[in-house]
mmCIF file of C-alpha atoms in Angstrom:
data_model
loop_
_atom_site.group_PDB
_atom_site.id
_atom_site.type_symbol
_atom_site.label_atom_id
_atom_site.label_comp_id
_atom_site.label_asym_id
_atom_site.label_seq_id
_atom_site.Cartn_x
_atom_site.Cartn_y
_atom_site.Cartn_z
ATOM 1 C CA MET A 1 4.527 45.459 -11.347
ATOM 2 C CA SER A 2 8.227 43.989 -10.295
ATOM 3 C CA PRO A 3 8.389 42.099 -6.695
ATOM 4 C CA ASP A 4 11.438 44.676 -4.880
ATOM 5 C CA SER A 5 9.032 47.629 -6.009
ATOM 6 C CA THR A 6 8.314 50.002 -2.697
ATOM 7 C CA PRO A 7 4.605 49.312 -3.202
ATOM 8 C CA VAL A 8 4.959 45.964 -3.108
ATOM 9 C CA ARG A 9 6.818 46.286 -0.711
ATOM 10 C CA LEU A 10 4.770 48.611 1.612
ATOM 11 C CA THR A 11 1.752 46.130 0.381
ATOM 12 C CA GLN A 12 3.923 43.463 1.927
ATOM 13 C CA GLY A 13 4.416 44.991 5.054
ATOM 14 C CA ALA A 14 1.223 46.564 5.505
ATOM 15 C CA ALA A 15 -0.593 42.929 5.248
ATOM 16 C CA ILE A 16 1.914 40.521 7.365
ATOM 17 C CA LEU A 17 1.571 43.339 10.201
ATOM 18 C CA ILE A 18 -2.119 43.874 9.925
ATOM 19 C CA SER A 19 -2.887 40.193 9.510
ATOM 20 C CA GLY A 20 0.235 39.177 12.559
ATOM 21 C CA VAL A 21 -1.345 42.414 14.833
ATOM 22 C CA SER A 22 -4.772 40.616 14.092
ATOM 23 C CA THR A 23 -3.442 37.583 15.009
ATOM 24 C CA GLY A 24 -2.324 38.199 18.024
ATOM 25 C CA VAL A 25 -5.262 40.086 19.741
ATOM 26 C CA SER A 26 -7.243 37.108 18.686
ATOM 27 C CA LEU A 27 -4.804 34.778 20.484
ATOM 28 C CA THR A 28 -4.507 37.241 23.562
ATOM 29 C CA LEU A 29 -8.590 36.982 23.970
ATOM 30 C CA SER A 30 -8.748 33.422 24.073
ATOM 31 C CA THR A 31 -5.641 33.341 26.117
ATOM 32 C CA PHE A 32 -5.952 36.451 28.333
ATOM 33 C CA LEU A 33 -8.992 37.740 28.512
ATOM 34 C CA VAL A 34 -11.171 35.113 28.991
ATOM 35 C CA PRO A 35 -9.489 33.419 31.991
ATOM 36 C CA ARG A 36 -9.519 37.583 33.657
ATOM 37 C CA LEU A 37 -13.187 37.483 32.798
ATOM 38 C CA LEU A 38 -13.862 33.770 34.559
ATOM 39 C CA GLU A 39 -12.501 35.039 37.351
ATOM 40 C CA SER A 40 -14.538 37.821 37.682
ATOM 41 C CA PRO A 41 -17.981 38.345 39.213
ATOM 42 C CA THR A 42 -20.459 37.295 36.745
ATOM 43 C CA PRO A 43 -22.439 41.130 36.183
ATOM 44 C CA VAL A 44 -18.683 42.236 35.920
ATOM 45 C CA MET A 45 -18.186 39.257 33.259
ATOM 46 C CA LEU A 46 -20.881 39.329 31.659
ATOM 47 C CA ARG A 47 -19.961 44.089 30.792
ATOM 48 C CA GLN A 48 -16.500 43.295 30.271
ATOM 49 C CA TRP A 49 -17.563 40.458 27.483
ATOM 50 C CA LEU A 50 -20.101 43.183 26.188
ATOM 51 C CA SER A 51 -17.398 45.637 25.742
ATOM 52 C CA THR A 52 -14.756 43.823 24.795
ATOM 53 C CA TYR A 53 -17.447 42.224 22.438
ATOM 54 C CA ARG A 54 -18.053 45.294 21.125
ATOM 55 C CA LEU A 55 -14.613 46.484 20.383
ATOM 56 C CA GLY A 56 -13.172 43.499 17.917
ATOM 57 C CA ALA A 57 -16.479 43.940 16.077
ATOM 58 C CA ALA A 58 -15.650 47.476 15.233
ATOM 59 C CA THR A 59 -11.980 46.651 14.745
ATOM 60 C CA MET A 60 -11.398 43.288 13.550
ATOM 61 C CA PRO A 61 -13.787 42.136 10.218
ATOM 62 C CA LEU A 62 -11.932 45.911 9.405
ATOM 63 C CA ALA A 63 -8.722 44.150 9.642
ATOM 64 C CA SER A 64 -9.234 41.137 8.048
ATOM 65 C CA VAL A 65 -10.968 42.137 4.761
ATOM 66 C CA VAL A 66 -7.790 45.398 4.708
ATOM 67 C CA SER A 67 -5.704 42.843 4.666
ATOM 68 C CA ALA A 68 -7.391 40.203 2.348
ATOM 69 C CA ALA A 69 -7.605 43.323 0.281
ATOM 70 C CA ALA A 70 -3.936 43.529 0.081
ATOM 71 C CA TYR A 71 -3.063 39.656 -0.508
ATOM 72 C CA ILE A 72 -5.250 40.082 -3.116
ATOM 73 C CA TRP A 73 -3.201 43.201 -4.424
ATOM 74 C CA LEU A 74 -0.156 41.478 -4.230
ATOM 75 C CA ALA A 75 -1.215 37.932 -5.680
ATOM 76 C CA ALA A 76 -2.511 40.079 -8.085
ATOM 77 C CA SER A 77 0.459 41.564 -8.748
ATOM 78 C CA ARG A 78 2.352 38.658 -8.667
ATOM 79 C CA ALA A 79 0.059 37.344 -11.459
ATOM 80 C CA GLY A 80 0.741 40.226 -14.073
ATOM 81 C CA SER A 81 -2.125 41.813 -13.049
ATOM 82 C CA LEU A 82 -5.802 40.998 -11.513
ATOM 83 C CA LYS A 83 -7.227 39.633 -15.382
ATOM 84 C CA VAL A 84 -4.248 37.737 -15.586
ATOM 85 C CA LEU A 85 -4.633 36.544 -11.757
ATOM 86 C CA LEU A 86 -8.627 35.853 -12.407
ATOM 87 C CA THR A 87 -8.720 34.059 -15.887
ATOM 88 C CA THR A 88 -5.660 32.386 -16.263
ATOM 89 C CA ALA A 89 -4.174 29.376 -14.576
ATOM 90 C CA ALA A 90 -0.549 30.193 -14.723
ATOM 91 C CA GLY A 91 -1.981 33.218 -12.881
ATOM 92 C CA ARG A 92 -3.388 31.993 -9.895
ATOM 93 C CA THR A 93 -0.897 30.151 -9.429
ATOM 94 C CA ALA A 94 1.709 32.632 -9.860
ATOM 95 C CA GLY A 95 -0.495 34.293 -6.975
ATOM 96 C CA ARG A 96 -1.842 31.150 -5.608
ATOM 97 C CA GLY A 97 0.071 31.490 -1.568
ATOM 98 C CA TYR A 98 -1.224 34.818 -1.604
ATOM 99 C CA LEU A 99 -4.376 33.971 -2.084
ATOM 100 C CA ALA A 100 -4.633 31.519 -0.047
ATOM 101 C CA ALA A 101 -3.500 34.164 2.866
ATOM 102 C CA ALA A 102 -6.174 36.221 1.740
ATOM 103 C CA ALA A 103 -9.077 33.740 2.175
ATOM 104 C CA LEU A 104 -7.792 32.270 5.661
ATOM 105 C CA THR A 105 -7.706 36.231 6.856
ATOM 106 C CA ILE A 106 -11.537 37.099 5.477
ATOM 107 C CA GLY A 107 -12.381 33.495 7.057
ATOM 108 C CA ILE A 108 -13.178 34.833 10.237
ATOM 109 C CA ILE A 109 -15.540 36.249 9.321
ATOM 110 C CA PRO A 110 -17.793 33.539 7.968
ATOM 111 C CA TYR A 111 -16.343 31.333 10.430
ATOM 112 C CA THR A 112 -18.067 34.133 13.114
ATOM 113 C CA ILE A 113 -21.306 33.928 11.451
ATOM 114 C CA ALA A 114 -21.129 30.156 11.255
ATOM 115 C CA PHE A 115 -19.747 28.764 14.743
ATOM 116 C CA MET A 116 -19.842 31.812 17.479
ATOM 117 C CA ARG A 117 -22.888 34.291 16.639
ATOM 118 C CA LYS A 118 -25.315 31.746 18.478
ATOM 119 C CA THR A 119 -23.016 32.325 21.253
ATOM 120 C CA ASN A 120 -22.845 36.147 20.578
ATOM 121 C CA ASN A 121 -26.384 36.206 20.843
ATOM 122 C CA LYS A 122 -26.697 33.905 23.989
ATOM 123 C CA LEU A 123 -24.281 35.707 26.387
ATOM 124 C CA ILE A 124 -25.899 39.286 24.954
ATOM 125 C CA GLU A 125 -29.099 38.077 25.715
ATOM 126 C CA LEU A 126 -27.847 37.230 29.192
ATOM 127 C CA LYS A 127 -25.998 40.971 29.612
ATOM 128 C CA GLU A 128 -29.421 42.964 28.322
ATOM 129 C CA ARG A 129 -31.409 40.632 30.807
ATOM 130 C CA PHE A 130 -29.259 41.102 33.351
ATOM 131 C CA ASP A 131 -29.869 44.758 33.235
ATOM 132 C CA LYS A 132 -32.548 44.760 32.858
ATOM 133 C CA GLU A 133 -33.256 42.843 36.213
ATOM 134 C CA GLU A 134 -30.893 44.989 37.712
ATOM 135 C CA VAL A 135 -33.238 47.651 37.951
ATOM 136 C CA GLU A 136 -35.793 46.072 39.553
ATOM 137 C CA GLY A 137 -33.903 44.867 41.622
ATOM 138 C CA LYS A 138 -33.650 40.704 40.860
ATOM 139 C CA ALA A 139 -30.370 40.429 38.798
ATOM 140 C CA GLY A 140 -29.480 37.057 38.258
ATOM 141 C CA ALA A 141 -32.154 36.129 41.700
ATOM 142 C CA ASP A 142 -33.507 33.049 42.651
ATOM 143 C CA GLU A 143 -37.319 32.874 44.270
ATOM 144 C CA GLU A 144 -35.188 33.875 46.950
ATOM 145 C CA GLY A 145 -34.091 37.065 45.815
ATOM 146 C CA GLU A 146 -30.102 34.823 46.018
ATOM 147 C CA VAL A 147 -28.277 35.140 43.106
ATOM 148 C CA SER A 148 -28.617 32.086 41.059
ATOM 149 C CA VAL A 149 -25.943 29.478 40.531
ATOM 150 C CA GLN A 150 -27.051 27.879 37.749
ATOM 151 C CA TRP A 151 -27.766 31.535 36.527
ATOM 152 C CA ALA A 152 -23.711 32.498 37.274
ATOM 153 C CA THR A 153 -22.378 28.996 35.452
ATOM 154 C CA GLY A 154 -24.392 29.280 32.917
ATOM 155 C CA ALA A 155 -22.822 32.807 31.629
ATOM 156 C CA LYS A 156 -19.754 31.743 32.895
ATOM 157 C CA TYR A 157 -19.565 28.654 30.393
ATOM 158 C CA LEU A 158 -20.529 30.889 27.418
ATOM 159 C CA VAL A 159 -18.179 33.477 28.087
ATOM 160 C CA ASP A 160 -15.889 29.820 28.373
ATOM 161 C CA LEU A 161 -17.077 28.530 25.234
ATOM 162 C CA TRP A 162 -16.473 32.029 23.640
ATOM 163 C CA GLY A 163 -13.326 32.108 24.246
ATOM 164 C CA LEU A 164 -12.225 27.730 22.723
ATOM 165 C CA LEU A 165 -14.259 29.088 19.772
ATOM 166 C CA ASN A 166 -12.606 32.126 19.135
ATOM 167 C CA LEU A 167 -9.524 29.844 19.073
ATOM 168 C CA GLY A 168 -10.846 28.942 15.572
ATOM 169 C CA ARG A 169 -10.620 32.339 14.451
ATOM 170 C CA THR A 170 -6.915 32.719 15.705
ATOM 171 C CA THR A 171 -5.941 29.401 13.699
ATOM 172 C CA LEU A 172 -7.214 30.715 10.453
ATOM 173 C CA LEU A 173 -5.445 33.999 11.152
ATOM 174 C CA VAL A 174 -1.993 32.448 11.807
ATOM 175 C CA ALA A 175 -2.469 30.519 8.889
ATOM 176 C CA GLY A 176 -3.031 33.279 6.345
ATOM 177 C CA SER A 177 -0.166 35.385 8.390
ATOM 178 C CA VAL A 178 2.226 32.522 8.025
ATOM 179 C CA ILE A 179 1.281 32.120 4.477
ATOM 180 C CA GLY A 180 1.546 35.763 3.601
ATOM 181 C CA LEU A 181 4.918 35.624 5.391
ATOM 182 C CA ALA A 182 6.049 32.139 3.423
ATOM 183 C CA SER A 183 4.582 33.880 0.102
ATOM 184 C CA THR A 184 6.301 37.016 0.519
ATOM 185 C CA LEU A 185 10.019 35.570 0.906
#
């Protein structure tokens, strides 16, 4: 397919747009949202983090898969066909930039599993424990019934760590977007 054909141009625009927007969302979470969460009382912080986490878990992997699929289609288009892309050195060379962009954008999924799952699970567990204790009237409380500084500090540490780890995902998305754009130009 001609590199100037309408389907190629539309796919280029869509792939770059989706990976670029995903980059912006991811960066915003770490640089704007997490600092605001850390200013909040711990119960509010956990509630807001969990809401944000659920929304991100429902949208970001899908966006990365769609973007990666578009980049792979562009790589196959540049190589002449998917078969040429997968079976010949010349095909892989022709689509190399788009393949790299695809690998980087979809890379947020294994990155999340490898580096963030433990923190995500601890935060979810803290929120669930808090909710259970809140029903019992002792949420985050120590023996005297006061909110435990250690509990609040641990929760804030985990949210801060999550924001830092999320920057790794942002880096993958930035690199994928830049390489996708460079491959298009």
